[in-house]
């Protein structure tokens, strides 16, 4: 019998005791600011490359406008921690004016998108300890693996930040993983994410027997499909296999949109039948 588990760790990102100006910021330290600057700059670079390859002059002009707004090594103490977030939010708002992204994005402006990206940075920051000293990333991985029986095959479908969590959690897992699916993943964002992963250098988790990675060109969170070039194989030689999907309509970053694609759902159904 197949069992389905959904790992929800959204409550771990909520600080009920947060007060003051810091509560209005997605990250309130210099290291978190640096991550977001790297992440947004990487996204802008990816979009610039796509616009150039497609010969889309309008998109290229929008991207260059956004690039001109990016902060570069400013003194956060002098300008205040909030200022880089406002600048990055404006740059992302500009990026979202690209026609394809404007029609597909689930964010009306760059500010809520920045909050979404900041969750990746908070996880990779490996701070925010609980009373017992366990950092945020440790608590999230424990939540994901809690109750999983390593004596039964585990098929993992992960999305967005969840792909980063799944990658690291499976490195600690001792059971079989016939299939790992990563949807809308920021793992390939080398400048911001790849070099912050554990272990280093990144390699396919040993339990994984097949890794399928899917991306949508209009999904702003996803880097270009280079992950198989930047990831080392595991002991059995497994590397991620990347395929592009093209979703229609709004909110292409959602897991539901990816799972509606036959190229995504098909391999998942076949794996579940085995």
CSV table of C-alpha atoms in Angstrom, one decimal:
chain,number,residue,atom,x,y,z
A,1,UNK,CA,0.0,0.0,0.0
A,2,UNK,CA,1.3,3.4,-0.9
A,3,UNK,CA,1.4,6.1,1.8
A,4,UNK,CA,1.6,9.8,1.0
A,5,UNK,CA,3.2,12.2,3.4
A,6,UNK,CA,3.3,16.0,3.0
A,7,UNK,CA,6.1,17.7,5.0
A,8,UNK,CA,5.0,21.1,6.2
A,9,UNK,CA,7.6,23.2,8.0
A,10,UNK,CA,6.1,26.6,7.2
A,11,UNK,CA,5.5,27.3,10.9
A,12,UNK,CA,9.2,27.2,11.5
A,13,UNK,CA,9.7,30.4,9.5
A,14,UNK,CA,7.2,32.3,11.7
A,15,UNK,CA,8.6,34.1,14.7
A,16,UNK,CA,5.7,34.8,17.0
A,17,UNK,CA,7.9,37.0,19.1
A,18,UNK,CA,9.3,39.2,16.3
A,19,UNK,CA,8.7,42.9,17.0
A,20,UNK,CA,9.7,46.2,15.7
A,21,UNK,CA,11.3,47.1,12.3
A,22,UNK,CA,13.1,43.7,12.1
A,23,UNK,CA,9.7,42.0,11.9
A,24,UNK,CA,9.0,43.7,8.6
A,25,UNK,CA,12.2,42.4,7.0
A,26,UNK,CA,12.7,39.0,5.5
A,27,UNK,CA,16.2,38.8,6.9
A,28,UNK,CA,17.8,41.2,9.4
A,29,UNK,CA,21.5,40.7,9.2
A,30,UNK,CA,24.4,41.4,6.9
A,31,UNK,CA,24.9,37.8,5.9
A,32,UNK,CA,21.2,37.4,5.0
A,33,UNK,CA,21.4,40.6,3.0
A,34,UNK,CA,24.4,39.3,1.1
A,35,UNK,CA,22.6,36.1,0.2
A,36,UNK,CA,19.6,38.0,-1.2
A,37,UNK,CA,21.9,40.3,-3.2
A,38,UNK,CA,23.7,37.3,-4.7
A,39,UNK,CA,20.4,35.5,-5.4
A,40,UNK,CA,18.7,38.4,-7.1
A,41,UNK,CA,21.8,39.2,-9.1
A,42,UNK,CA,22.0,35.6,-10.3
A,43,UNK,CA,18.3,35.7,-11.3
A,44,UNK,CA,19.0,38.9,-13.3
A,45,UNK,CA,22.0,37.3,-15.0
A,46,UNK,CA,19.9,34.2,-16.0
A,47,UNK,CA,17.2,36.4,-17.4
A,48,UNK,CA,19.7,38.4,-19.3
A,49,UNK,CA,21.2,35.3,-20.9
A,50,UNK,CA,17.7,34.1,-21.9
A,51,UNK,CA,16.8,37.4,-23.4
A,52,UNK,CA,20.0,37.4,-25.4
A,53,UNK,CA,19.6,33.9,-26.6
A,54,UNK,CA,16.1,34.6,-27.7
A,55,UNK,CA,16.9,37.9,-29.3
A,56,UNK,CA,14.2,39.6,-27.2
A,57,UNK,CA,15.3,43.2,-27.1
A,58,UNK,CA,12.4,44.3,-25.0
A,59,UNK,CA,13.2,41.7,-22.3
A,60,UNK,CA,16.9,42.6,-22.5
A,61,UNK,CA,16.1,46.3,-21.9
A,62,UNK,CA,13.9,45.5,-18.8
A,63,UNK,CA,16.6,43.2,-17.4
A,64,UNK,CA,19.3,45.9,-17.8
A,65,UNK,CA,17.1,48.4,-16.1
A,66,UNK,CA,16.8,46.0,-13.2
A,67,UNK,CA,20.5,45.3,-13.2
A,68,UNK,CA,21.2,49.1,-12.9
A,69,UNK,CA,19.1,49.2,-9.7
A,70,UNK,CA,21.1,46.4,-7.9
A,71,UNK,CA,23.2,47.3,-4.8
A,72,UNK,CA,26.8,46.4,-5.0
A,73,UNK,CA,28.6,46.0,-1.7
A,74,UNK,CA,26.9,48.8,0.1
A,75,UNK,CA,27.5,49.5,3.8
A,76,UNK,CA,24.4,48.1,5.5
A,77,UNK,CA,25.2,49.7,8.8
A,78,UNK,CA,25.5,53.1,7.2
A,79,UNK,CA,22.4,52.9,5.1
A,80,UNK,CA,20.3,50.7,7.4
A,81,UNK,CA,19.5,47.0,6.9
A,82,UNK,CA,16.1,47.9,5.4
A,83,UNK,CA,17.4,49.8,2.5
A,84,UNK,CA,19.0,46.9,0.5
A,85,UNK,CA,15.6,45.0,0.8
A,86,UNK,CA,13.8,48.0,-0.6
A,87,UNK,CA,16.3,48.3,-3.5
A,88,UNK,CA,16.1,44.6,-4.3
A,89,UNK,CA,12.4,44.7,-4.1
A,90,UNK,CA,12.3,47.5,-6.7
A,91,UNK,CA,14.7,45.6,-8.9
A,92,UNK,CA,12.5,42.5,-8.8
A,93,UNK,CA,9.4,44.6,-9.5
A,94,UNK,CA,11.2,45.8,-12.6
A,95,UNK,CA,12.1,42.2,-13.6
A,96,UNK,CA,8.5,41.2,-13.3
A,97,UNK,CA,7.6,43.6,-16.1
A,98,UNK,CA,9.1,41.2,-18.7
A,99,UNK,CA,6.0,40.1,-20.7
A,100,UNK,CA,6.4,36.3,-20.1
A,101,UNK,CA,7.0,36.8,-16.4
A,102,UNK,CA,4.2,39.4,-16.0
A,103,UNK,CA,1.7,36.8,-17.3
A,104,UNK,CA,3.1,33.8,-15.4
A,105,UNK,CA,4.3,35.1,-12.1
A,106,UNK,CA,2.3,34.7,-8.9
A,107,UNK,CA,3.8,37.9,-7.4
A,108,UNK,CA,2.3,41.3,-8.1
A,109,UNK,CA,5.5,43.0,-7.1
A,110,UNK,CA,9.1,42.2,-6.1
A,111,UNK,CA,8.5,42.5,-2.4
A,112,UNK,CA,6.5,39.3,-1.8
A,113,UNK,CA,8.9,37.5,-4.2
A,114,UNK,CA,11.8,38.7,-2.1
A,115,UNK,CA,10.2,37.2,1.0
A,116,UNK,CA,9.9,33.9,-0.9
A,117,UNK,CA,13.6,34.0,-1.9
A,118,UNK,CA,14.6,34.9,1.7
A,119,UNK,CA,13.3,31.6,3.0
A,120,UNK,CA,16.0,29.9,1.0
A,121,UNK,CA,18.6,32.2,2.6
A,122,UNK,CA,17.3,31.6,6.1
A,123,UNK,CA,17.6,27.8,5.6
A,124,UNK,CA,21.1,28.0,4.1
A,125,UNK,CA,22.1,30.6,6.8
A,126,UNK,CA,22.1,27.7,9.3
A,127,UNK,CA,21.3,30.0,12.2
A,128,UNK,CA,18.1,30.8,14.2
A,129,UNK,CA,18.7,28.2,16.9
A,130,UNK,CA,15.8,26.9,19.0
A,131,UNK,CA,16.1,26.7,22.8
A,132,UNK,CA,17.9,23.3,22.5
A,133,UNK,CA,20.4,24.8,20.0
A,134,UNK,CA,19.1,23.1,16.9
A,135,UNK,CA,19.4,25.5,14.0
A,136,UNK,CA,16.5,26.2,11.6
A,137,UNK,CA,17.9,24.0,8.8
A,138,UNK,CA,18.4,21.0,11.2
A,139,UNK,CA,14.8,21.4,12.5
A,140,UNK,CA,13.4,21.5,8.9
A,141,UNK,CA,15.3,18.4,7.9
A,142,UNK,CA,14.1,16.5,11.0
A,143,UNK,CA,10.6,17.5,10.2
A,144,UNK,CA,10.9,16.2,6.7
A,145,UNK,CA,12.4,12.8,7.7
A,146,UNK,CA,10.2,12.3,10.8
A,147,UNK,CA,8.2,9.1,10.6
A,148,UNK,CA,9.8,7.9,7.3
A,149,UNK,CA,10.4,4.2,7.3
A,150,UNK,CA,13.9,3.5,5.8
A,151,UNK,CA,12.9,-0.1,5.2
A,152,UNK,CA,10.3,1.0,2.5
A,153,UNK,CA,11.2,2.6,-0.9
A,154,UNK,CA,10.8,6.4,-0.7
A,155,UNK,CA,9.7,8.5,-3.7
A,156,UNK,CA,10.4,12.2,-3.1
A,157,UNK,CA,8.6,15.0,-4.9
A,158,UNK,CA,10.1,18.3,-3.9
A,159,UNK,CA,9.4,21.9,-4.9
A,160,UNK,CA,11.2,25.3,-4.7
A,161,UNK,CA,12.9,25.6,-1.3
A,162,UNK,CA,11.8,22.0,-0.7
A,163,UNK,CA,14.3,20.8,-3.3
A,164,UNK,CA,17.1,22.3,-1.3
A,165,UNK,CA,15.8,20.7,1.9
A,166,UNK,CA,15.2,17.3,0.1
A,167,UNK,CA,18.7,17.3,-1.3
A,168,UNK,CA,20.3,17.8,2.1
A,169,UNK,CA,17.9,15.6,4.0
A,170,UNK,CA,18.5,12.6,1.6
A,171,UNK,CA,22.2,13.0,2.3
A,172,UNK,CA,21.4,11.8,5.8
A,173,UNK,CA,18.9,9.1,4.8
A,174,UNK,CA,19.7,5.4,4.9
A,175,UNK,CA,16.8,3.9,2.9
A,176,UNK,CA,16.2,3.5,-0.9
A,177,UNK,CA,15.0,6.4,-3.0
A,178,UNK,CA,14.0,5.0,-6.4
A,179,UNK,CA,13.0,8.5,-7.6
A,180,UNK,CA,13.8,12.1,-6.6
A,181,UNK,CA,11.8,14.8,-8.4
A,182,UNK,CA,12.8,18.5,-8.1
A,183,UNK,CA,10.3,21.0,-9.4
A,184,UNK,CA,11.0,24.7,-9.8
A,185,UNK,CA,14.3,24.3,-8.0
A,186,UNK,CA,16.8,27.1,-7.1
A,187,UNK,CA,19.5,24.4,-6.7
A,188,UNK,CA,21.2,25.4,-9.9
A,189,UNK,CA,21.6,29.0,-8.8
A,190,UNK,CA,25.4,28.6,-8.4
A,191,UNK,CA,26.3,32.1,-7.2
A,192,UNK,CA,23.8,32.0,-4.3
A,193,UNK,CA,22.7,28.5,-3.5
A,194,UNK,CA,25.0,25.8,-4.9
A,195,UNK,CA,28.1,26.8,-3.0
A,196,UNK,CA,26.1,27.0,0.3
A,197,UNK,CA,24.9,23.4,0.1
A,198,UNK,CA,26.1,20.6,2.3
A,199,UNK,CA,28.1,18.5,1.5
A,200,UNK,CA,30.7,20.3,-0.6
A,201,UNK,CA,31.3,19.8,-3.4
A,202,UNK,CA,27.6,18.9,-4.0
A,203,UNK,CA,26.9,15.4,-5.2
A,204,UNK,CA,23.7,13.4,-5.8
A,205,UNK,CA,22.6,11.9,-2.5
A,206,UNK,CA,23.7,8.2,-2.3
A,207,UNK,CA,20.2,6.7,-1.8
A,208,UNK,CA,18.9,8.3,-5.0
A,209,UNK,CA,18.5,5.9,-7.9
A,210,UNK,CA,17.0,8.4,-10.3
A,211,UNK,CA,16.8,12.2,-10.2
A,212,UNK,CA,14.4,14.1,-12.5
A,213,UNK,CA,14.7,17.9,-12.5
A,214,UNK,CA,12.0,20.1,-14.2
A,215,UNK,CA,12.0,23.8,-14.9
A,216,UNK,CA,9.8,26.3,-16.7
A,217,UNK,CA,11.3,29.1,-18.6
A,218,UNK,CA,8.9,31.6,-17.2
A,219,UNK,CA,9.5,30.5,-13.6
A,220,UNK,CA,11.7,33.3,-12.2
A,221,UNK,CA,12.9,31.2,-9.2
A,222,UNK,CA,14.6,28.6,-11.4
A,223,UNK,CA,18.1,28.9,-12.7
A,224,UNK,CA,19.1,27.6,-16.1
A,225,UNK,CA,19.3,23.8,-16.4
A,226,UNK,CA,23.0,23.4,-15.5
A,227,UNK,CA,22.6,21.4,-12.4
A,228,UNK,CA,23.7,18.2,-14.0
A,229,UNK,CA,27.0,19.9,-15.0
A,230,UNK,CA,27.6,21.3,-11.5
A,231,UNK,CA,26.6,18.2,-9.5
A,232,UNK,CA,28.9,15.2,-8.9
A,233,UNK,CA,27.4,11.8,-9.3
A,234,UNK,CA,26.8,9.5,-6.3
A,235,UNK,CA,28.4,6.2,-5.8
A,236,UNK,CA,26.2,4.5,-8.4
A,237,UNK,CA,26.8,7.3,-11.0
A,238,UNK,CA,23.4,9.0,-10.7
A,239,UNK,CA,23.1,12.6,-12.0
A,240,UNK,CA,20.1,14.8,-12.3
A,241,UNK,CA,18.2,14.6,-15.6
A,242,UNK,CA,16.8,18.0,-16.5
A,243,UNK,CA,13.7,18.6,-18.7
A,244,UNK,CA,11.8,21.8,-19.5
A,245,UNK,CA,8.1,22.2,-19.2
A,246,UNK,CA,5.9,25.0,-20.6
A,247,UNK,CA,3.0,25.9,-18.4
A,248,UNK,CA,0.1,28.2,-19.5
A,249,UNK,CA,-1.6,30.9,-17.5
A,250,UNK,CA,-0.7,32.3,-14.2
A,251,UNK,CA,1.5,31.1,-11.3
A,252,UNK,CA,3.8,28.8,-13.1
A,253,UNK,CA,6.1,28.4,-10.1
A,254,UNK,CA,3.5,26.4,-8.1
A,255,UNK,CA,4.0,22.6,-7.6
A,256,UNK,CA,0.5,22.0,-9.0
A,257,UNK,CA,1.3,23.6,-12.3
A,258,UNK,CA,4.4,21.4,-12.6
A,259,UNK,CA,2.6,18.2,-11.6
A,260,UNK,CA,-0.1,18.9,-14.3
A,261,UNK,CA,2.5,18.3,-17.0
A,262,UNK,CA,2.4,14.8,-18.5
A,263,UNK,CA,6.2,14.7,-18.6
A,264,UNK,CA,6.3,15.3,-14.8
A,265,UNK,CA,3.3,13.2,-13.8
A,266,UNK,CA,4.1,10.2,-16.1
A,267,UNK,CA,7.4,9.1,-14.5
A,268,UNK,CA,5.9,9.7,-11.0
A,269,UNK,CA,3.0,7.4,-11.7
A,270,UNK,CA,5.2,4.8,-13.1
A,271,UNK,CA,7.5,4.9,-10.1
A,272,UNK,CA,4.5,4.5,-7.8
A,273,UNK,CA,3.3,1.4,-9.6
A,274,UNK,CA,6.6,-0.4,-9.0
